[in-house]
Amino acid sequence: MARFVLCIHGGAGVIGRDQDTARIAAYRDGLSRALDAGRLILETGGKALDAVQAAVLAMEENPLFNAGRGAVYNSAGGHELDAAVMDGSSLACGAVAGLSRVRNPIRAARLVMERSGHVLLAGPAADSWAGEQGLQLVDNSWFDDPYRYEQWMKASAASRVQMDHADEPDSAKGTVGAVALDTHGHLAAATSTGGMTNKKHGRVGDTPIIGSGTYANDQSCAISCTGTGEQFMRHVVAHAIHARMSLAGESLTDACDHLVHRVLTPGDGGLIAVGKDGSWAMPYNSLGMFRAVVTSDGERAVAIWED
Ligand code: ASP
C-alpha cells in the first residue's frame, strides 16, 4: 500500500503536568480517537480531505478542545467560531469566521469550499447560509462548558485576552487541526477554533485565513497552526512554509523550524505539517502542544509535552 500520514493537534501550550491524571488521560484519549477517525479513512484508501475533516470533527465534538462544543468565551460572553479546510490537489479551499450557531464549523468550511463559489463566509449570514445548506444549527449556549466559563471569568476580571487550556495566563493555546497525505499522494489541511478567551467580539484569528493558519498544496506540504493568531497572520506562517519548500527547496523540517523557531516569538505556539514525500513535523515554541501522528508504516504517537 502506498504511504499515508496523518498528524493532528489539539492546541499549542499545555495544561500543567500536575493536573489530575484523569484529565490528562482524557486529553490523550481525545487525541487518540480523533487520530483513529482520520486513520480509518486513510487506511481504506480514502481522501486526505475526508480524513482531516473527520479528525477535526471528532475534536469539535469533544468539549476538552477549543473548537465546536467547549469553545472559549469571547468578551461578550458568547462563542464565535472559525474554521478552514484546504485540498492540496486542487487548491480548493473554504473557510468560515465568526460563526455562532453552526454545530460543526468544519462542515461549514467544507460546504463553503464545495458549494458557495467563495473562499470565506463570515458572521450571522454564514450561519444562516450553512443552515440553508442543511447543517445543524444550535443555540450559542450549546457550546458552553463550565471549565471555559471559569477561564473567561478570570480572564475578563483581569481584562486580559487568554489562550485556551491556560491554567496560567498565556501559557497555552487552543484550536484543533489535522493534516494528511493520502495513499493517492494528495495532501489536505483542516483547522477549527473558538479563538482566544475574552477575545474582542468580532475578532477573527489565523485559523480561517488561508495561508496563515491553514494551507495545503500537493507541490509541497499541508499545514495547520495553533497559537497567537495575530502572529501567524502577520507572518503568513502556513504559506511561508510552502514558499520556502517550493521556491528555496528547503525540507519540510527546515522550513517549519525556521518559521517556528526563528520567525515567531517564543510562546507563540506551533504547527503540524506533512510533506508531499510523507515527511512530517510538529514543532512548537510553547511549553507543549497537544499532538498525535499515525502513519502507514505503523508509527503512532500521542504527546502533550516534550515527553
Ligand atoms: N490560533 C487561534 C486563534 O488565534 C487560537 C489558538 O490556536 O489557540 O484564533
PDB file of C-alpha atoms and ligand atoms in Angstrom:
ATOM      1  CA  MET A   1       0.000   0.000   0.000  1.00  0.00           C
ATOM      2  CA  ALA A   2       1.179   3.497  -0.760  1.00  0.00           C
ATOM      3  CA  ARG A   3       2.175   5.563   2.241  1.00  0.00           C
ATOM      4  CA  PHE A   4      -0.253   7.658   4.287  1.00  0.00           C
ATOM      5  CA  VAL A   5       0.454  10.057   7.128  1.00  0.00           C
ATOM      6  CA  LEU A   6      -1.904  11.859   9.481  1.00  0.00           C
ATOM      7  CA  CYS A   7      -0.890  14.455  12.089  1.00  0.00           C
ATOM      8  CA  ILE A   8      -3.358  16.209  14.396  1.00  0.00           C
ATOM      9  CA  HIS A   9      -3.168  18.887  17.072  1.00  0.00           C
ATOM     10  CA  GLY A  10      -5.471  19.930  19.877  1.00  0.00           C
ATOM     11  CA  GLY A  11      -3.789  23.242  20.616  1.00  0.00           C
ATOM     12  CA  ALA A  12      -0.343  24.570  21.499  1.00  0.00           C
ATOM     13  CA  GLY A  13       0.706  25.234  25.041  1.00  0.00           C
ATOM     14  CA  VAL A  14      -0.197  22.870  27.794  1.00  0.00           C
ATOM     15  CA  ILE A  15      -2.114  22.051  30.857  1.00  0.00           C
ATOM     16  CA  GLY A  16       0.311  21.656  33.780  1.00  0.00           C
ATOM     17  CA  ARG A  17       1.949  18.287  34.315  1.00  0.00           C
ATOM     18  CA  ASP A  18       0.472  18.483  37.808  1.00  0.00           C
ATOM     19  CA  GLN A  19      -3.134  18.338  36.502  1.00  0.00           C
ATOM     20  CA  ASP A  20      -5.059  15.326  37.741  1.00  0.00           C
ATOM     21  CA  THR A  21      -4.174  12.208  35.846  1.00  0.00           C
ATOM     22  CA  ALA A  22      -7.764  11.568  34.771  1.00  0.00           C
ATOM     23  CA  ARG A  23      -7.865  14.891  32.897  1.00  0.00           C
ATOM     24  CA  ILE A  24      -4.527  14.207  31.221  1.00  0.00           C
ATOM     25  CA  ALA A  25      -5.728  10.731  30.245  1.00  0.00           C
ATOM     26  CA  ALA A  26      -8.905  12.269  28.807  1.00  0.00           C
ATOM     27  CA  TYR A  27      -6.859  14.581  26.576  1.00  0.00           C
ATOM     28  CA  ARG A  28      -4.761  11.670  25.348  1.00  0.00           C
ATOM     29  CA  ASP A  29      -7.868   9.628  24.728  1.00  0.00           C
ATOM     30  CA  GLY A  30      -9.498  12.517  22.825  1.00  0.00           C
ATOM     31  CA  LEU A  31      -6.445  12.844  20.586  1.00  0.00           C
ATOM     32  CA  SER A  32      -6.301   9.118  20.048  1.00  0.00           C
ATOM     33  CA  ARG A  33      -9.941   8.914  18.986  1.00  0.00           C
ATOM     34  CA  ALA A  34      -9.577  11.825  16.590  1.00  0.00           C
ATOM     35  CA  LEU A  35      -6.494  10.156  15.124  1.00  0.00           C
ATOM     36  CA  ASP A  36      -8.415   6.939  14.588  1.00  0.00           C
ATOM     37  CA  ALA A  37     -11.310   8.756  12.918  1.00  0.00           C
ATOM     38  CA  GLY A  38      -8.889  10.030  10.274  1.00  0.00           C
ATOM     39  CA  ARG A  39      -6.744   6.907  10.117  1.00  0.00           C
ATOM     40  CA  LEU A  40      -9.694   4.660   9.255  1.00  0.00           C
ATOM     41  CA  ILE A  41     -10.366   6.764   6.174  1.00  0.00           C
ATOM     42  CA  LEU A  42      -6.750   6.804   5.005  1.00  0.00           C
ATOM     43  CA  GLU A  43      -6.264   3.113   5.667  1.00  0.00           C
ATOM     44  CA  THR A  44      -9.133   2.221   3.377  1.00  0.00           C
ATOM     45  CA  GLY A  45      -7.869   4.376   0.525  1.00  0.00           C
ATOM     46  CA  GLY A  46      -9.981   7.424   1.377  1.00  0.00           C
ATOM     47  CA  LYS A  47      -9.078  11.016   0.658  1.00  0.00           C
ATOM     48  CA  ALA A  48      -6.817  13.213   2.793  1.00  0.00           C
ATOM     49  CA  LEU A  49      -9.567  15.849   2.673  1.00  0.00           C
ATOM     50  CA  ASP A  50     -12.088  13.490   4.275  1.00  0.00           C
ATOM     51  CA  ALA A  51      -9.556  12.256   6.833  1.00  0.00           C
ATOM     52  CA  VAL A  52      -8.619  15.729   8.100  1.00  0.00           C
ATOM     53  CA  GLN A  53     -12.278  16.689   8.305  1.00  0.00           C
ATOM     54  CA  ALA A  54     -13.145  13.546  10.277  1.00  0.00           C
ATOM     55  CA  ALA A  55     -10.288  14.097  12.743  1.00  0.00           C
ATOM     56  CA  VAL A  56     -11.236  17.735  13.306  1.00  0.00           C
ATOM     57  CA  LEU A  57     -14.916  16.848  13.637  1.00  0.00           C
ATOM     58  CA  ALA A  58     -14.081  14.383  16.412  1.00  0.00           C
ATOM     59  CA  MET A  59     -12.300  17.143  18.345  1.00  0.00           C
ATOM     60  CA  GLU A  60     -15.080  19.701  17.703  1.00  0.00           C
ATOM     61  CA  GLU A  61     -17.447  17.260  19.407  1.00  0.00           C
ATOM     62  CA  ASN A  62     -15.108  16.855  22.392  1.00  0.00           C
ATOM     63  CA  PRO A  63     -15.538  19.690  24.943  1.00  0.00           C
ATOM     64  CA  LEU A  64     -11.932  19.285  26.112  1.00  0.00           C
ATOM     65  CA  PHE A  65     -10.781  21.037  22.957  1.00  0.00           C
ATOM     66  CA  ASN A  66     -11.335  24.669  21.997  1.00  0.00           C
ATOM     67  CA  ALA A  67     -13.409  24.056  18.857  1.00  0.00           C
ATOM     68  CA  GLY A  68     -17.127  23.379  18.458  1.00  0.00           C
ATOM     69  CA  ARG A  69     -18.594  22.350  21.814  1.00  0.00           C
ATOM     70  CA  GLY A  70     -16.303  23.605  24.586  1.00  0.00           C
ATOM     71  CA  ALA A  71     -15.127  26.636  22.581  1.00  0.00           C
ATOM     72  CA  VAL A  72     -13.777  29.539  24.643  1.00  0.00           C
ATOM     73  CA  TYR A  73     -15.854  32.624  25.518  1.00  0.00           C
ATOM     74  CA  ASN A  74     -15.390  35.994  23.823  1.00  0.00           C
ATOM     75  CA  SER A  75     -15.572  39.371  25.604  1.00  0.00           C
ATOM     76  CA  ALA A  76     -19.357  39.430  25.213  1.00  0.00           C
ATOM     77  CA  GLY A  77     -19.711  36.082  26.992  1.00  0.00           C
ATOM     78  CA  GLY A  78     -20.576  34.159  23.821  1.00  0.00           C
ATOM     79  CA  HIS A  79     -18.789  31.904  21.356  1.00  0.00           C
ATOM     80  CA  GLU A  80     -17.572  32.796  17.864  1.00  0.00           C
ATOM     81  CA  LEU A  81     -16.052  30.003  15.837  1.00  0.00           C
ATOM     82  CA  ASP A  82     -13.606  29.959  12.916  1.00  0.00           C
ATOM     83  CA  ALA A  83     -12.634  27.035  10.653  1.00  0.00           C
ATOM     84  CA  ALA A  84     -10.948  26.267   7.343  1.00  0.00           C
ATOM     85  CA  VAL A  85     -10.221  23.339   5.064  1.00  0.00           C
ATOM     86  CA  MET A  86      -7.955  23.073   2.022  1.00  0.00           C
ATOM     87  CA  ASP A  87      -7.456  20.428  -0.647  1.00  0.00           C
ATOM     88  CA  GLY A  88      -3.818  20.353  -1.776  1.00  0.00           C
ATOM     89  CA  SER A  89      -4.623  18.600  -5.061  1.00  0.00           C
ATOM     90  CA  SER A  90      -6.786  21.417  -6.466  1.00  0.00           C
ATOM     91  CA  LEU A  91      -6.046  24.319  -4.101  1.00  0.00           C
ATOM     92  CA  ALA A  92      -9.789  24.388  -3.465  1.00  0.00           C
ATOM     93  CA  CYS A  93     -10.411  25.847  -0.023  1.00  0.00           C
ATOM     94  CA  GLY A  94     -13.232  27.034   2.184  1.00  0.00           C
ATOM     95  CA  ALA A  95     -13.426  28.889   5.474  1.00  0.00           C
ATOM     96  CA  VAL A  96     -15.875  30.381   7.944  1.00  0.00           C
ATOM     97  CA  ALA A  97     -15.323  33.108  10.532  1.00  0.00           C
ATOM     98  CA  GLY A  98     -17.335  34.316  13.483  1.00  0.00           C
ATOM     99  CA  LEU A  99     -19.965  31.570  13.375  1.00  0.00           C
ATOM    100  CA  SER A 100     -22.204  31.414  16.409  1.00  0.00           C
ATOM    101  CA  ARG A 101     -24.805  28.778  15.548  1.00  0.00           C
ATOM    102  CA  VAL A 102     -23.296  26.040  13.371  1.00  0.00           C
ATOM    103  CA  ARG A 103     -22.657  22.965  15.476  1.00  0.00           C
ATOM    104  CA  ASN A 104     -19.688  21.846  13.388  1.00  0.00           C
ATOM    105  CA  PRO A 105     -17.807  24.742  11.773  1.00  0.00           C
ATOM    106  CA  ILE A 106     -15.503  22.388   9.863  1.00  0.00           C
ATOM    107  CA  ARG A 107     -18.508  21.058   7.942  1.00  0.00           C
ATOM    108  CA  ALA A 108     -19.477  24.643   7.111  1.00  0.00           C
ATOM    109  CA  ALA A 109     -15.950  25.351   5.828  1.00  0.00           C
ATOM    110  CA  ARG A 110     -16.151  22.286   3.576  1.00  0.00           C
ATOM    111  CA  LEU A 111     -19.523  23.440   2.205  1.00  0.00           C
ATOM    112  CA  VAL A 112     -18.148  26.911   1.531  1.00  0.00           C
ATOM    113  CA  MET A 113     -15.408  25.221  -0.478  1.00  0.00           C
ATOM    114  CA  GLU A 114     -17.744  22.965  -2.418  1.00  0.00           C
ATOM    115  CA  ARG A 115     -20.932  24.964  -2.870  1.00  0.00           C
ATOM    116  CA  SER A 116     -20.542  28.706  -2.309  1.00  0.00           C
ATOM    117  CA  GLY A 117     -18.249  29.783  -5.132  1.00  0.00           C
ATOM    118  CA  HIS A 118     -16.282  31.720  -2.483  1.00  0.00           C
ATOM    119  CA  VAL A 119     -13.459  31.024  -0.059  1.00  0.00           C
ATOM    120  CA  LEU A 120     -14.571  32.731   3.166  1.00  0.00           C
ATOM    121  CA  LEU A 121     -18.023  33.442   4.616  1.00  0.00           C
ATOM    122  CA  ALA A 122     -18.416  35.277   7.920  1.00  0.00           C
ATOM    123  CA  GLY A 123     -20.815  36.113  10.723  1.00  0.00           C
ATOM    124  CA  PRO A 124     -24.561  35.543  11.112  1.00  0.00           C
ATOM    125  CA  ALA A 125     -25.080  35.403   7.328  1.00  0.00           C
ATOM    126  CA  ALA A 126     -22.659  32.473   7.187  1.00  0.00           C
ATOM    127  CA  ASP A 127     -24.589  30.709   9.955  1.00  0.00           C
ATOM    128  CA  SER A 128     -27.840  31.176   8.032  1.00  0.00           C
ATOM    129  CA  TRP A 129     -26.276  30.021   4.765  1.00  0.00           C
ATOM    130  CA  ALA A 130     -24.905  26.884   6.445  1.00  0.00           C
ATOM    131  CA  GLY A 131     -28.360  26.200   7.892  1.00  0.00           C
ATOM    132  CA  GLU A 132     -29.908  26.528   4.441  1.00  0.00           C
ATOM    133  CA  GLN A 133     -27.358  24.014   3.187  1.00  0.00           C
ATOM    134  CA  GLY A 134     -28.658  21.518   5.729  1.00  0.00           C
ATOM    135  CA  LEU A 135     -26.127  21.832   8.548  1.00  0.00           C
ATOM    136  CA  GLN A 136     -27.327  21.557  12.124  1.00  0.00           C
ATOM    137  CA  LEU A 137     -27.749  24.913  13.885  1.00  0.00           C
ATOM    138  CA  VAL A 138     -27.701  25.132  17.679  1.00  0.00           C
ATOM    139  CA  ASP A 139     -28.252  27.856  20.228  1.00  0.00           C
ATOM    140  CA  ASN A 140     -24.980  29.621  21.098  1.00  0.00           C
ATOM    141  CA  SER A 141     -25.285  28.276  24.660  1.00  0.00           C
ATOM    142  CA  TRP A 142     -24.877  24.759  23.254  1.00  0.00           C
ATOM    143  CA  PHE A 143     -21.126  25.486  23.051  1.00  0.00           C
ATOM    144  CA  ASP A 144     -20.980  26.343  26.795  1.00  0.00           C
ATOM    145  CA  ASP A 145     -18.648  24.497  29.100  1.00  0.00           C
ATOM    146  CA  PRO A 146     -18.190  25.208  32.842  1.00  0.00           C
ATOM    147  CA  TYR A 147     -14.375  24.943  32.658  1.00  0.00           C
ATOM    148  CA  ARG A 148     -14.179  27.504  29.860  1.00  0.00           C
ATOM    149  CA  TYR A 149     -16.664  29.748  31.713  1.00  0.00           C
ATOM    150  CA  GLU A 150     -14.363  29.810  34.725  1.00  0.00           C
ATOM    151  CA  GLN A 151     -11.399  30.634  32.449  1.00  0.00           C
ATOM    152  CA  TRP A 152     -13.390  33.503  30.947  1.00  0.00           C
ATOM    153  CA  MET A 153     -14.482  34.905  34.334  1.00  0.00           C
ATOM    154  CA  LYS A 154     -10.834  35.038  35.441  1.00  0.00           C
ATOM    155  CA  ALA A 155      -9.575  36.479  32.147  1.00  0.00           C
ATOM    156  CA  SER A 156     -12.318  39.061  31.979  1.00  0.00           C
ATOM    157  CA  ALA A 157     -11.815  40.137  35.613  1.00  0.00           C
ATOM    158  CA  ALA A 158      -8.152  40.740  34.754  1.00  0.00           C
ATOM    159  CA  SER A 159      -9.055  42.376  31.388  1.00  0.00           C
ATOM    160  CA  ARG A 160      -6.783  40.036  29.526  1.00  0.00           C
ATOM    161  CA  VAL A 161      -7.100  38.005  26.329  1.00  0.00           C
ATOM    162  CA  GLN A 162      -6.005  34.487  27.081  1.00  0.00           C
ATOM    163  CA  MET A 163      -5.155  31.360  25.172  1.00  0.00           C
ATOM    164  CA  ASP A 164      -7.128  28.237  25.730  1.00  0.00           C
ATOM    165  CA  HIS A 165      -6.099  25.416  28.105  1.00  0.00           C
ATOM    166  CA  ALA A 166      -4.319  28.162  30.051  1.00  0.00           C
ATOM    167  CA  ASP A 167      -4.174  27.494  33.733  1.00  0.00           C
ATOM    168  CA  GLU A 168      -1.637  30.292  33.804  1.00  0.00           C
ATOM    169  CA  PRO A 169      -2.382  33.312  31.616  1.00  0.00           C
ATOM    170  CA  ASP A 170      -0.868  32.984  28.176  1.00  0.00           C
ATOM    171  CA  SER A 171       0.727  29.653  28.974  1.00  0.00           C
ATOM    172  CA  ALA A 172      -1.277  27.702  26.444  1.00  0.00           C
ATOM    173  CA  LYS A 173      -3.288  27.904  23.239  1.00  0.00           C
ATOM    174  CA  GLY A 174      -6.326  26.133  21.854  1.00  0.00           C
ATOM    175  CA  THR A 175      -7.601  25.195  18.393  1.00  0.00           C
ATOM    176  CA  VAL A 176      -7.697  21.806  16.700  1.00  0.00           C
ATOM    177  CA  GLY A 177      -6.271  20.786  13.362  1.00  0.00           C
ATOM    178  CA  ALA A 178      -5.272  17.933  11.095  1.00  0.00           C
ATOM    179  CA  VAL A 179      -3.013  17.466   8.076  1.00  0.00           C
ATOM    180  CA  ALA A 180      -2.726  14.362   5.937  1.00  0.00           C
ATOM    181  CA  LEU A 181      -1.097  12.699   2.961  1.00  0.00           C
ATOM    182  CA  ASP A 182      -3.337  10.023   1.443  1.00  0.00           C
ATOM    183  CA  THR A 183      -2.400   6.890  -0.474  1.00  0.00           C
ATOM    184  CA  HIS A 184      -3.123   8.699  -3.764  1.00  0.00           C
ATOM    185  CA  GLY A 185      -0.384  11.233  -2.988  1.00  0.00           C
ATOM    186  CA  HIS A 186      -2.715  14.107  -2.131  1.00  0.00           C
ATOM    187  CA  LEU A 187      -2.427  16.490   0.802  1.00  0.00           C
ATOM    188  CA  ALA A 188      -5.096  18.302   2.832  1.00  0.00           C
ATOM    189  CA  ALA A 189      -5.339  20.515   5.917  1.00  0.00           C
ATOM    190  CA  ALA A 190      -8.189  21.437   8.273  1.00  0.00           C
ATOM    191  CA  THR A 191      -8.312  23.707  11.335  1.00  0.00           C
ATOM    192  CA  SER A 192     -11.132  24.734  13.702  1.00  0.00           C
ATOM    193  CA  THR A 193     -11.181  27.021  16.750  1.00  0.00           C
ATOM    194  CA  GLY A 194     -13.108  29.078  19.242  1.00  0.00           C
ATOM    195  CA  GLY A 195     -10.189  31.529  19.205  1.00  0.00           C
ATOM    196  CA  MET A 196      -8.886  33.102  22.389  1.00  0.00           C
ATOM    197  CA  THR A 197     -10.621  33.527  25.743  1.00  0.00           C
ATOM    198  CA  ASN A 198     -12.045  37.050  26.145  1.00  0.00           C
ATOM    199  CA  LYS A 199     -11.149  37.981  22.535  1.00  0.00           C
ATOM    200  CA  LYS A 200     -12.994  41.040  21.249  1.00  0.00           C
ATOM    201  CA  HIS A 201     -16.445  40.336  19.920  1.00  0.00           C
ATOM    202  CA  GLY A 202     -15.889  40.151  16.135  1.00  0.00           C
ATOM    203  CA  ARG A 203     -12.172  39.267  16.282  1.00  0.00           C
ATOM    204  CA  VAL A 204     -11.048  36.732  13.672  1.00  0.00           C
ATOM    205  CA  GLY A 205      -7.806  34.801  14.095  1.00  0.00           C
ATOM    206  CA  ASP A 206      -5.439  32.978  11.744  1.00  0.00           C
ATOM    207  CA  THR A 207      -7.408  29.730  11.528  1.00  0.00           C
ATOM    208  CA  PRO A 208      -9.772  30.690   8.663  1.00  0.00           C
ATOM    209  CA  ILE A 209      -7.179  32.827   6.859  1.00  0.00           C
ATOM    210  CA  ILE A 210      -5.878  30.596   4.077  1.00  0.00           C
ATOM    211  CA  GLY A 211      -2.084  30.759   4.105  1.00  0.00           C
ATOM    212  CA  SER A 212      -1.877  31.919   7.723  1.00  0.00           C
ATOM    213  CA  GLY A 213      -3.322  29.184   9.944  1.00  0.00           C
ATOM    214  CA  THR A 214      -4.239  26.662   7.259  1.00  0.00           C
ATOM    215  CA  TYR A 215      -2.697  25.719   3.909  1.00  0.00           C
ATOM    216  CA  ALA A 216      -2.253  22.669   1.653  1.00  0.00           C
ATOM    217  CA  ASN A 217      -0.551  22.282  -1.703  1.00  0.00           C
ATOM    218  CA  ASP A 218       0.393  18.961  -3.307  1.00  0.00           C
ATOM    219  CA  GLN A 219       3.614  20.581  -4.554  1.00  0.00           C
ATOM    220  CA  SER A 220       4.954  20.935  -1.028  1.00  0.00           C
ATOM    221  CA  CYS A 221       3.047  20.381   2.214  1.00  0.00           C
ATOM    222  CA  ALA A 222      -0.090  20.646   4.329  1.00  0.00           C
ATOM    223  CA  ILE A 223      -0.005  22.864   7.431  1.00  0.00           C
ATOM    224  CA  SER A 224      -2.336  23.581  10.377  1.00  0.00           C
ATOM    225  CA  CYS A 225      -1.282  26.125  13.016  1.00  0.00           C
ATOM    226  CA  THR A 226      -2.199  26.867  16.620  1.00  0.00           C
ATOM    227  CA  GLY A 227      -1.214  29.760  18.841  1.00  0.00           C
ATOM    228  CA  THR A 228      -1.450  33.535  18.961  1.00  0.00           C
ATOM    229  CA  GLY A 229      -3.382  34.059  15.749  1.00  0.00           C
ATOM    230  CA  GLU A 230      -2.213  37.618  15.167  1.00  0.00           C
ATOM    231  CA  GLN A 231       1.386  36.402  14.953  1.00  0.00           C
ATOM    232  CA  PHE A 232       0.552  33.649  12.491  1.00  0.00           C
ATOM    233  CA  MET A 233      -1.333  36.164  10.345  1.00  0.00           C
ATOM    234  CA  ARG A 234       1.483  38.733  10.421  1.00  0.00           C
ATOM    235  CA  HIS A 235       3.995  36.158   9.231  1.00  0.00           C
ATOM    236  CA  VAL A 236       1.588  34.267   6.946  1.00  0.00           C
ATOM    237  CA  VAL A 237       3.125  31.188   8.506  1.00  0.00           C
ATOM    238  CA  ALA A 238       1.484  28.291   6.654  1.00  0.00           C
ATOM    239  CA  HIS A 239       2.097  29.727   3.194  1.00  0.00           C
ATOM    240  CA  ALA A 240       5.628  30.811   4.139  1.00  0.00           C
ATOM    241  CA  ILE A 241       6.491  27.168   4.793  1.00  0.00           C
ATOM    242  CA  HIS A 242       5.099  26.183   1.394  1.00  0.00           C
ATOM    243  CA  ALA A 243       7.091  29.010  -0.240  1.00  0.00           C
ATOM    244  CA  ARG A 244      10.381  28.057   1.437  1.00  0.00           C
ATOM    245  CA  MET A 245       9.924  24.467   0.262  1.00  0.00           C
ATOM    246  CA  SER A 246       8.802  25.167  -3.281  1.00  0.00           C
ATOM    247  CA  LEU A 247      10.953  28.221  -4.063  1.00  0.00           C
ATOM    248  CA  ALA A 248      14.060  27.608  -1.960  1.00  0.00           C
ATOM    249  CA  GLY A 249      13.977  23.809  -1.980  1.00  0.00           C
ATOM    250  CA  GLU A 250      14.046  23.550   1.810  1.00  0.00           C
ATOM    251  CA  SER A 251      13.000  20.345   3.542  1.00  0.00           C
ATOM    252  CA  LEU A 252       9.734  20.279   5.498  1.00  0.00           C
ATOM    253  CA  THR A 253      11.596  20.152   8.806  1.00  0.00           C
ATOM    254  CA  ASP A 254      13.906  23.049   7.979  1.00  0.00           C
ATOM    255  CA  ALA A 255      11.095  25.245   6.676  1.00  0.00           C
ATOM    256  CA  CYS A 256       8.890  24.552   9.722  1.00  0.00           C
ATOM    257  CA  ASP A 257      11.752  25.065  12.177  1.00  0.00           C
ATOM    258  CA  HIS A 258      12.651  28.349  10.546  1.00  0.00           C
ATOM    259  CA  LEU A 259       9.131  29.721  10.992  1.00  0.00           C
ATOM    260  CA  VAL A 260       8.533  28.355  14.472  1.00  0.00           C
ATOM    261  CA  HIS A 261      11.960  28.990  15.997  1.00  0.00           C
ATOM    262  CA  ARG A 262      13.306  31.985  14.064  1.00  0.00           C
ATOM    263  CA  VAL A 263      10.352  33.967  12.806  1.00  0.00           C
ATOM    264  CA  LEU A 264       7.753  33.524  15.554  1.00  0.00           C
ATOM    265  CA  THR A 265       8.376  34.654  19.123  1.00  0.00           C
ATOM    266  CA  PRO A 266       8.867  32.024  21.849  1.00  0.00           C
ATOM    267  CA  GLY A 267       5.484  31.213  23.351  1.00  0.00           C
ATOM    268  CA  ASP A 268       3.529  31.985  20.175  1.00  0.00           C
ATOM    269  CA  GLY A 269       2.509  28.360  19.524  1.00  0.00           C
ATOM    270  CA  GLY A 270       3.198  25.657  16.968  1.00  0.00           C
ATOM    271  CA  LEU A 271       2.002  23.748  13.936  1.00  0.00           C
ATOM    272  CA  ILE A 272       1.635  20.340  12.373  1.00  0.00           C
ATOM    273  CA  ALA A 273       2.945  19.617   8.891  1.00  0.00           C
ATOM    274  CA  VAL A 274       3.034  16.786   6.358  1.00  0.00           C
ATOM    275  CA  GLY A 275       5.209  16.920   3.243  1.00  0.00           C
ATOM    276  CA  LYS A 276       4.409  15.527  -0.179  1.00  0.00           C
ATOM    277  CA  ASP A 277       7.146  12.927   0.376  1.00  0.00           C
ATOM    278  CA  GLY A 278       5.468  11.674   3.570  1.00  0.00           C
ATOM    279  CA  SER A 279       7.806  13.511   5.931  1.00  0.00           C
ATOM    280  CA  TRP A 280       6.081  15.118   8.918  1.00  0.00           C
ATOM    281  CA  ALA A 281       6.884  17.630  11.653  1.00  0.00           C
ATOM    282  CA  MET A 282       5.093  19.030  14.709  1.00  0.00           C
ATOM    283  CA  PRO A 283       7.314  21.845  16.049  1.00  0.00           C
ATOM    284  CA  TYR A 284       6.190  24.354  18.700  1.00  0.00           C
ATOM    285  CA  ASN A 285       7.759  27.075  20.808  1.00  0.00           C
ATOM    286  CA  SER A 286       5.215  26.997  23.636  1.00  0.00           C
ATOM    287  CA  LEU A 287       5.553  24.772  26.701  1.00  0.00           C
ATOM    288  CA  GLY A 288       3.895  21.953  24.832  1.00  0.00           C
ATOM    289  CA  MET A 289       1.329  21.093  22.189  1.00  0.00           C
ATOM    290  CA  PHE A 290      -1.435  18.503  22.198  1.00  0.00           C
ATOM    291  CA  ARG A 291      -0.495  16.406  19.174  1.00  0.00           C
ATOM    292  CA  ALA A 292      -0.523  12.975  17.584  1.00  0.00           C
ATOM    293  CA  VAL A 293       0.691  11.199  14.473  1.00  0.00           C
ATOM    294  CA  VAL A 294      -0.071   7.939  12.713  1.00  0.00           C
ATOM    295  CA  THR A 295       1.485   6.555   9.526  1.00  0.00           C
ATOM    296  CA  SER A 296       1.003   3.552   7.291  1.00  0.00           C
ATOM    297  CA  ASP A 297       4.438   2.333   8.462  1.00  0.00           C
ATOM    298  CA  GLY A 298       2.990   1.602  11.884  1.00  0.00           C
ATOM    299  CA  GLU A 299       4.301   4.743  13.532  1.00  0.00           C
ATOM    300  CA  ARG A 300       1.861   6.072  16.159  1.00  0.00           C
ATOM    301  CA  ALA A 301       2.396   8.625  18.926  1.00  0.00           C
ATOM    302  CA  VAL A 302       0.278  10.861  21.147  1.00  0.00           C
ATOM    303  CA  ALA A 303       2.046  13.617  23.109  1.00  0.00           C
ATOM    304  CA  ILE A 304       1.378  16.737  25.159  1.00  0.00           C
ATOM    305  CA  TRP A 305       4.739  17.858  26.476  1.00  0.00           C
ATOM    306  CA  GLU A 306       8.290  17.134  25.412  1.00  0.00           C
ATOM    307  CA  ASP A 307       7.966  13.532  26.699  1.00  0.00           C
TER     308      ASP A 307
HETATM  309  N1  ASP B   1      -4.821  30.422  16.588  1.00  0.00           N
HETATM  310  C1  ASP B   1      -6.081  30.559  17.265  1.00  0.00           C
HETATM  311  C2  ASP B   1      -6.581  31.967  17.132  1.00  0.00           C
HETATM  312  O1  ASP B   1      -5.777  32.872  17.243  1.00  0.00           O
HETATM  313  C3  ASP B   1      -6.047  30.253  18.722  1.00  0.00           C
HETATM  314  C4  ASP B   1      -5.259  29.075  19.138  1.00  0.00           C
HETATM  315  O2  ASP B   1      -4.690  28.345  18.354  1.00  0.00           O
HETATM  316  O3  ASP B   1      -5.236  28.881  20.350  1.00  0.00           O
HETATM  317  O4  ASP B   1      -7.761  32.151  16.971  1.00  0.00           O
END
